[in-house]
Amino acid sequence: MTVQELPGAGASHRSTPPPAWRPRTDAAPLLPDPEPYRVLGTPAAEKLDPELMRRCYAELVRGRRYNAQATALTRQGRLAVYPSTVGQEACEIAAALVLEEQDWLFPSYRDTLAAVARGLDPVQALTLLRGDWHTGYDPREYRIAPLSTPLATQLPHAVGLAHAARLRGDDVVALALVGDGGTSEGDFHEALNFAAVWQAPVVFLVQNNGFAISVPLAKQTAAPTLAHKAVGYGMPGRLVDGNDIAAVREVLSEAVRRARAGGGPTLIEAVTYRIEAHTNADDATRYRGDAEVEAWKAHDPVELLERELTARGMLDADGIQEAKDAAEAMAATLRERMNAEPVLDPMDLFENVYAEQTGRLREQAEMLRAELDAEEQS
Amino acid sequence: MTVQELPGAGASHRSTPPPAWRPRTDAAPLLPDPEPYRVLGTPAAEKLDPELMRRCYAELVRGRRYNAQATALTRQGRLAVYPSTVGQEACEIAAALVLEEQDWLFPSYRDTLAAVARGLDPVQALTLLRGDWHTGYDPREYRIAPLSTPLATQLPHAVGLAHAARLRGDDVVALALVGDGGTSEGDFHEALNFAAVWQAPVVFLVQNNGFAISVPLAKQTAAPTLAHKAVGYGMPGRLVDGNDIAAVREVLSEAVRRARAGGGPTLIEAVTYRIEAHTNADDATRYRGDAEVEAWKAHDPVELLERELTARGMLDADGIQEAKDAAEAMAATLRERMNAEPVLDPMDLFENVYAEQTGRLREQAEMLRAELDAEEQS
Amino acid sequence: MTTVAVKPATMAQALQRAMRDAMAEDPTVHVMGEDVGTLGGVFRITDGLAKEFGEERCTDTPLAEAGILGAAVGMAMYGLRPVVEMQFDAFAYPAFEQLISHVAKMRNRTRGAMPLPITIRVPYGGGIGGVEHHSDSSEAYYVATPGLHVVTPATVEDAYGLLRASIASDDPVVFLEPKRLYWSKAQWDPAEPAAVPGIGKALVRRTGASATLITYGPSLPVCLEAAEAAREEGWDLEVVDLRSLVPLDEDTVMASVRRTGRAVVVHEANGFAGPGAELVARIQEKCFHHLEAPVLRVTGFDIPYPPPMLEKHHLPGVDRILDTVARLQWEN
Amino acid sequence: MTTVAVKPATMAQALQRAMRDAMAEDPTVHVMGEDVGTLGGVFRITDGLAKEFGEERCTDTPLAEAGILGAAVGMAMYGLRPVVEMQFDAFAYPAFEQLISHVAKMRNRTRGAMPLPITIRVPYGGGIGGVEHHSDSSEAYYVATPGLHVVTPATVEDAYGLLRASIASDDPVVFLEPKRLYWSKAQWDPAEPAAVPGIGKALVRRTGASATLITYGPSLPVCLEAAEAAREEGWDLEVVDLRSLVPLDEDTVMASVRRTGRAVVVHEANGFAGPGAELVARIQEKCFHHLEAPVLRVTGFDIPYPPPMLEKHHLPGVDRILDTVARLQWEN
Ligand SMILES: Cc1ncc(C[n+]2csc(CCOP(=O)(O)OP(=O)(O)O)c2C)c(N)n1
Ligand SMILES: Cc1ncc(C[n+]2csc(CCOP(=O)(O)OP(=O)(O)O)c2C)c(N)n1
Ligand SMILES: [Mg+2]
Ligand SMILES: [Mg+2]
């Protein structure tokens, strides 16, 4: 299946006058197929790579366990807050796995799992959420941008980075994650437009999990699908079943390939569902019913893949157990490591505001130093 | 010709899970016809209303003369700056004429002509541009919002006003004008999205005049047309020849009618051209060639209509002369009235910052009062 | 006179009540923002309003702050009184162009013809363990923008009264809600809410003779605590609660400082070019010959809001206030 | 030493030259913004750069300020040094969320791992007859945001030197260009541009003994003129040009005020909570016992920028400065 290419930034047909003006109808954009693309449970699943799918499965199981562990840590007071991705693991994992080492991931505040699946130490991924310093790692080391809390603001960053890499002749693709709610922000619009005009090697993955906190998609947009937004930027738009990791992976990898080959950006909407509340602090019963949640639970990303792989003999009980054990081990380590009280030096407050401390900051640092010394003495 | 209706804000199909999920393909949006809609020079022109078209013609001639006079006023120092709409008069006039008395017009900084054509005294319309107070009229009296200089920021205002009117049960449509460059702003996106979700009675008219100051459309968007942006909001998008006043009027009036009937917003792209420089302060030769300008001059909105009407016997030499005379009379009056030195009271600086002057402002007003008195005495 | 025992109410409840009463009295009052409808807001301040007044009067908007405020401008142009909720301090930033270039200027540019009676509620400040972008004290931006009123309550009673006054104002009001006081309680009778105080009057919350602490919002309780503690050191501190940053009630402030001869301004916002700077500048101008010592400030450091685990070092606390009072040249 | 006669250059030329030299020396420097390429910017400050370095180094972007600054953030993350032009002061507002929530915070939030060497050029201030949104002095917003440097030249030489220093800085710099000085001229040899001064050093532009005028950017020439005129009144005024608002060179300021004992801060921005407030607050704290009179301010009024026909009343002028100096309690 291919996505028809759209006219790129070079299209300047509209600066000649109407009498001579002819639209490039031969390159007219296709509307995205409003049926989410699926692989699992369809004949296309036959061609799945067993090795890759087992890896996906192991990561899904680990991701689910990671979610459970992180939520448990909020109850133990070890995390201040955790936005769960239970139900969305297929998107998170596929996003992490589709990238090459030199590529960049731009996660939103919800996407610690994608960062972890890309190889980031979970403790480093979670510093923000435990109330420690914001970014517990060097973004350049992992090519993972800091988690972005202000919604959609990370999208222009991804565009700028991808554009810079292309200008420098480097083979780098940026993959930016955003929620359905985030698509309403002006930054979403500006980022997609810049990406299309610059033909930047960037892929936008919208995880449409049905809600922006309590606000359902129907109050967020009147478009047939969020993928339809691609049309207005002149880039391909794709709709995919976000709980079908094989499908998400395929659509993503096609988009990444196109970006890498100079074919410009793609907008992908992955239809999924946030099974748990917005965060541990949220009460989802205020805005949605059990029936909806239950229906989505029956379309669980881990089970979908497990069912497919076992039915096809690509996964057996041992394989399942192995994945579970690995996940448990990860969880145990994470639990243990998160139980260690983090040690922060208050004097670090003044260290990185600027490359060089201003006089004012030096003064304030001295004041705090004196206060801390006095405390220690008393 | 009809525009197929799109699914409105009520479309909540995506909150049920994929297994049960079926897109409303029966209501799939149409891509806008990428050929600008035209009437003049086509068989459709036969059905034109002679009365209405003569009115349009008179307004076009007056609009062209208004543009010339305003530019002349910049040379005489009577206007600080003037962004000309020569070449765009069909859009400006059609926008003004399509509205009912109770409707609202939301002009951009360029659209004084639309305001004047709606009935605003040109001297009041031009206060901003002569360096006088910003809004020389009561917006509520004329239902013309203040000219908006920050690009696209007027669009959410139009949505909010239209929405408010609908909530109050009033029959009011808002028509908002914006440039091609303005479509890149986040506020454009947010406004269109709000309009669609709320099904607000608002019409967005993009005057694509080829440039945002020096930046051609090809650097502004990679979309096939700006009308295609409608798809991503779930509203109808239309492309129209912006120099064909009959076509612009028809497309606008259809959109206004739909909005009035509760059918929600429409995005219209009018393909036109800015014949003169961005403003009198701009040097257009730095970024575009004569050939392009000449080609567009051959597609002049005034001439297009004049040709059509005379060919069809709807307009004769007398009619033409009459329109010219009226335009000259308007220009003479405008010239004369703008020659009067405006009298501004410096103390007004403090009058309308708040309903009630703060203590600080009272103090500052006293200081200025004392300075002015001292000046007078010396 | 007999006093009726009333149950304690939280600031959150008082704010909710203020909106409810305003909506009941005036059909042009509309509440809008992210999650304000069905959910009742992430802090539940709008709880129940959608149910009572319908979703058209208390509306869950799309997630776009410039769009929200811009739409509110249009609604106000048509005669409504929008009450906009910004979900957190830092999430008001996308709306700054609408705020600065339209909300603040509309009355002035139309020479009074088109005032915009918009109330913009912004939960602000730290001390709740919030992660980045959830603890900013962004008042410096608002107070530096002529055309806006900037108001912030520090008590349950004021929360009600000031919010009513803000909604009733024909001018745009940035209504800053000290989020760590949302759950603070006081004896307050929702059935008999206090008379609505106008905007722009400061209040002496505690009288004293040695020096004046000038503060507002989340720092008021800290200052009152410091004033109590100061008694041990022999200082009798007066505490002024500004309640409104624009307009600023200079009369109350100057009268107090002239009386005490010493002043400290306390706020959570960064010190550098924060609201305290204006107060200090003005006090030294107006009270120059009454001052026994320079006017000092206790503020947040000049750093981005710190990680929650370090915020206690950043926020003005009792000790730091007392240390600063001690520097008011008592030996003179 | 012999001095070579050089032709006068304008500030606009010096700024253009600074970018050109920076781009020639460092291939990671990229200029971007609305109309900066083919047109060379509405003020022609980037004139010729696209031609010399190609459109990929000097890029006409789509018309979207948040997108421009956001893209610059991404480019800086990848190691480029973007120089962003905001077309006018008020058109930087749509980019405030990117500025406050990312540009200012990135180094701090990544604990130094990811600094953002972005220069944001903002033509600012009035006095050019510009219509609404074209004359704002928006520095209060920038200086209240920790993590940003805020710099503004007042002379042709500094325009070059400070812009070079800003582009070379590893931290984000808001570079405020006083647009009414764009066409101011000075003897300045583009072939031998002066050494690049670092960011953060104020300069005494005129020595004097009676009082200190502290100012920056567009108000420097006004203050120098006022100082000349003051001689007639018998006042010998010192004039300090801040050049950098963040960091603030307090040493130079305080040394001057301690010497003269009197100070007036002058700027175009609104007075209320403007940058002058911080200066006054700091001076009275640091120089309390040296002050013969309160520190006063001459600033724009606390109103939205007025219509051009009235701007002369709003802008600090020589007379208003002298009137204010006269109020410095000379009778003491
Ligand atoms: C600019 C901005 N406005 C508001 C918020 C507060 N907020 C945090 S998460 C959220 C909902 C996000 O919804 P969506 O984009 O669908 O992502 P999801 O939470 O579903 O992953 C909101 C409104 C924010 N973080 N940033
Ligand atoms: C938010 C904002 N950014 C920048 C500007 C400066 N500016 C004024 S007009 C203009 C170009 C506008 O182009 P377009 O939207 O196509 O309208 P046109 O001028 O062609 O009518 C620009 C960049 C502005 N007015 N507002
Ligand atoms: Mg969501
Ligand atoms: Mg244009």
mmCIF file of C-alpha atoms in Angstrom, chain B residues 104 106 133-135 138-140 145-146 148 150 153 156-157 160-161 163-165 167-168 170 172 187 190 193-194 197-198 348-349 352-355 358 360 363, chain C residues 28 30 56 62 64 66-68 70-71 73-78 80 97-98 102 106-114 147-149 171 246-247 250 278 282 286:
data_model
loop_
_atom_site.group_PDB
_atom_site.id
_atom_site.type_symbol
_atom_site.label_atom_id
_atom_site.label_comp_id
_atom_site.label_asym_id
_atom_site.label_seq_id
_atom_site.Cartn_x
_atom_site.Cartn_y
_atom_site.Cartn_z
ATOM 1 C CA TRP B 104 -20.282 41.593 11.530
ATOM 2 C CA PHE B 106 -13.742 41.428 10.886
ATOM 3 C CA TRP B 133 -6.548 57.059 17.317
ATOM 4 C CA HIS B 134 -6.793 53.444 16.266
ATOM 5 C CA THR B 135 -10.503 52.959 15.753
ATOM 6 C CA ASP B 138 -17.842 52.646 17.340
ATOM 7 C CA PRO B 139 -17.477 49.030 16.189
ATOM 8 C CA ARG B 140 -20.917 48.165 17.503
ATOM 9 C CA ALA B 145 -14.468 45.125 14.322
ATOM 10 C CA PRO B 146 -11.365 47.268 14.702
ATOM 11 C CA SER B 148 -6.556 43.933 13.158
ATOM 12 C CA PRO B 150 -1.559 41.309 14.443
ATOM 13 C CA THR B 153 -5.732 37.386 15.693
ATOM 14 C CA PRO B 156 -10.945 33.864 16.980
ATOM 15 C CA HIS B 157 -12.744 37.120 17.715
ATOM 16 C CA GLY B 160 -16.424 34.135 19.532
ATOM 17 C CA LEU B 161 -18.766 36.848 18.378
ATOM 18 C CA HIS B 163 -20.890 31.938 18.700
ATOM 19 C CA ALA B 164 -22.168 34.458 21.247
ATOM 20 C CA ALA B 165 -24.795 35.690 18.837
ATOM 21 C CA LEU B 167 -26.127 31.418 21.893
ATOM 22 C CA ARG B 168 -28.304 34.474 22.318
ATOM 23 C CA ASP B 170 -29.642 36.285 17.231
ATOM 24 C CA VAL B 172 -25.850 37.207 13.021
ATOM 25 C CA ASP B 187 -4.518 31.751 15.594
ATOM 26 C CA GLU B 190 -7.310 27.666 16.540
ATOM 27 C CA ASN B 193 -11.068 24.606 14.796
ATOM 28 C CA PHE B 194 -13.221 26.420 17.343
ATOM 29 C CA VAL B 197 -16.428 22.392 16.772
ATOM 30 C CA TRP B 198 -18.928 25.045 17.807
ATOM 31 C CA ASP B 348 -7.197 61.635 26.063
ATOM 32 C CA LEU B 349 -4.184 59.399 26.509
ATOM 33 C CA ASN B 352 -9.751 55.010 28.213
ATOM 34 C CA VAL B 353 -7.077 52.766 29.612
ATOM 35 C CA TYR B 354 -9.629 51.677 32.184
ATOM 36 C CA ALA B 355 -13.225 52.528 32.914
ATOM 37 C CA THR B 358 -6.133 54.504 38.409
ATOM 38 C CA ARG B 360 -1.129 56.279 38.912
ATOM 39 C CA GLU B 363 -0.849 61.441 38.594
ATOM 40 C CA THR C 28 -24.277 37.042 30.148
ATOM 41 C CA HIS C 30 -20.095 32.442 30.567
ATOM 42 C CA GLU C 56 -23.312 26.493 26.760
ATOM 43 C CA PRO C 62 -10.754 22.728 22.454
ATOM 44 C CA ALA C 64 -5.893 26.015 22.606
ATOM 45 C CA ALA C 66 -5.052 31.668 22.284
ATOM 46 C CA GLY C 67 -8.249 30.357 20.750
ATOM 47 C CA ILE C 68 -9.975 30.376 24.120
ATOM 48 C CA GLY C 70 -9.526 35.106 21.397
ATOM 49 C CA ALA C 71 -13.005 33.590 21.323
ATOM 50 C CA VAL C 73 -12.759 38.567 23.130
ATOM 51 C CA GLY C 74 -15.331 38.027 20.407
ATOM 52 C CA MET C 75 -17.950 36.974 22.927
ATOM 53 C CA ALA C 76 -17.250 40.063 25.007
ATOM 54 C CA MET C 77 -17.531 42.192 21.878
ATOM 55 C CA TYR C 78 -21.034 40.844 21.555
ATOM 56 C CA LEU C 80 -21.150 38.545 27.070
ATOM 57 C CA GLU C 97 -0.563 37.872 22.111
ATOM 58 C CA GLN C 98 -4.334 37.944 22.485
ATOM 59 C CA HIS C 102 -6.168 42.839 22.171
ATOM 60 C CA MET C 106 -9.442 47.172 23.119
ATOM 61 C CA ARG C 107 -11.078 49.774 25.347
ATOM 62 C CA ASN C 108 -8.285 52.233 24.704
ATOM 63 C CA ARG C 109 -8.117 51.734 20.956
ATOM 64 C CA THR C 110 -11.851 52.165 20.547
ATOM 65 C CA ARG C 111 -11.796 55.189 22.865
ATOM 66 C CA GLY C 112 -14.102 53.524 25.301
ATOM 67 C CA ALA C 113 -16.617 52.259 22.771
ATOM 68 C CA MET C 114 -15.736 48.618 23.232
ATOM 69 C CA GLY C 147 -5.082 47.975 30.381
ATOM 70 C CA LEU C 148 -5.290 44.906 32.597
ATOM 71 C CA HIS C 149 -6.369 44.762 36.186
ATOM 72 C CA ASP C 171 -12.463 45.892 32.255
ATOM 73 C CA VAL C 246 -3.228 46.806 39.385
ATOM 74 C CA PRO C 247 -4.492 49.199 40.493
ATOM 75 C CA GLU C 250 -0.608 53.161 47.321
ATOM 76 C CA GLU C 278 7.665 48.520 41.559
ATOM 77 C CA ARG C 282 7.391 53.680 44.697
ATOM 78 C CA LYS C 286 6.856 58.496 48.360
#
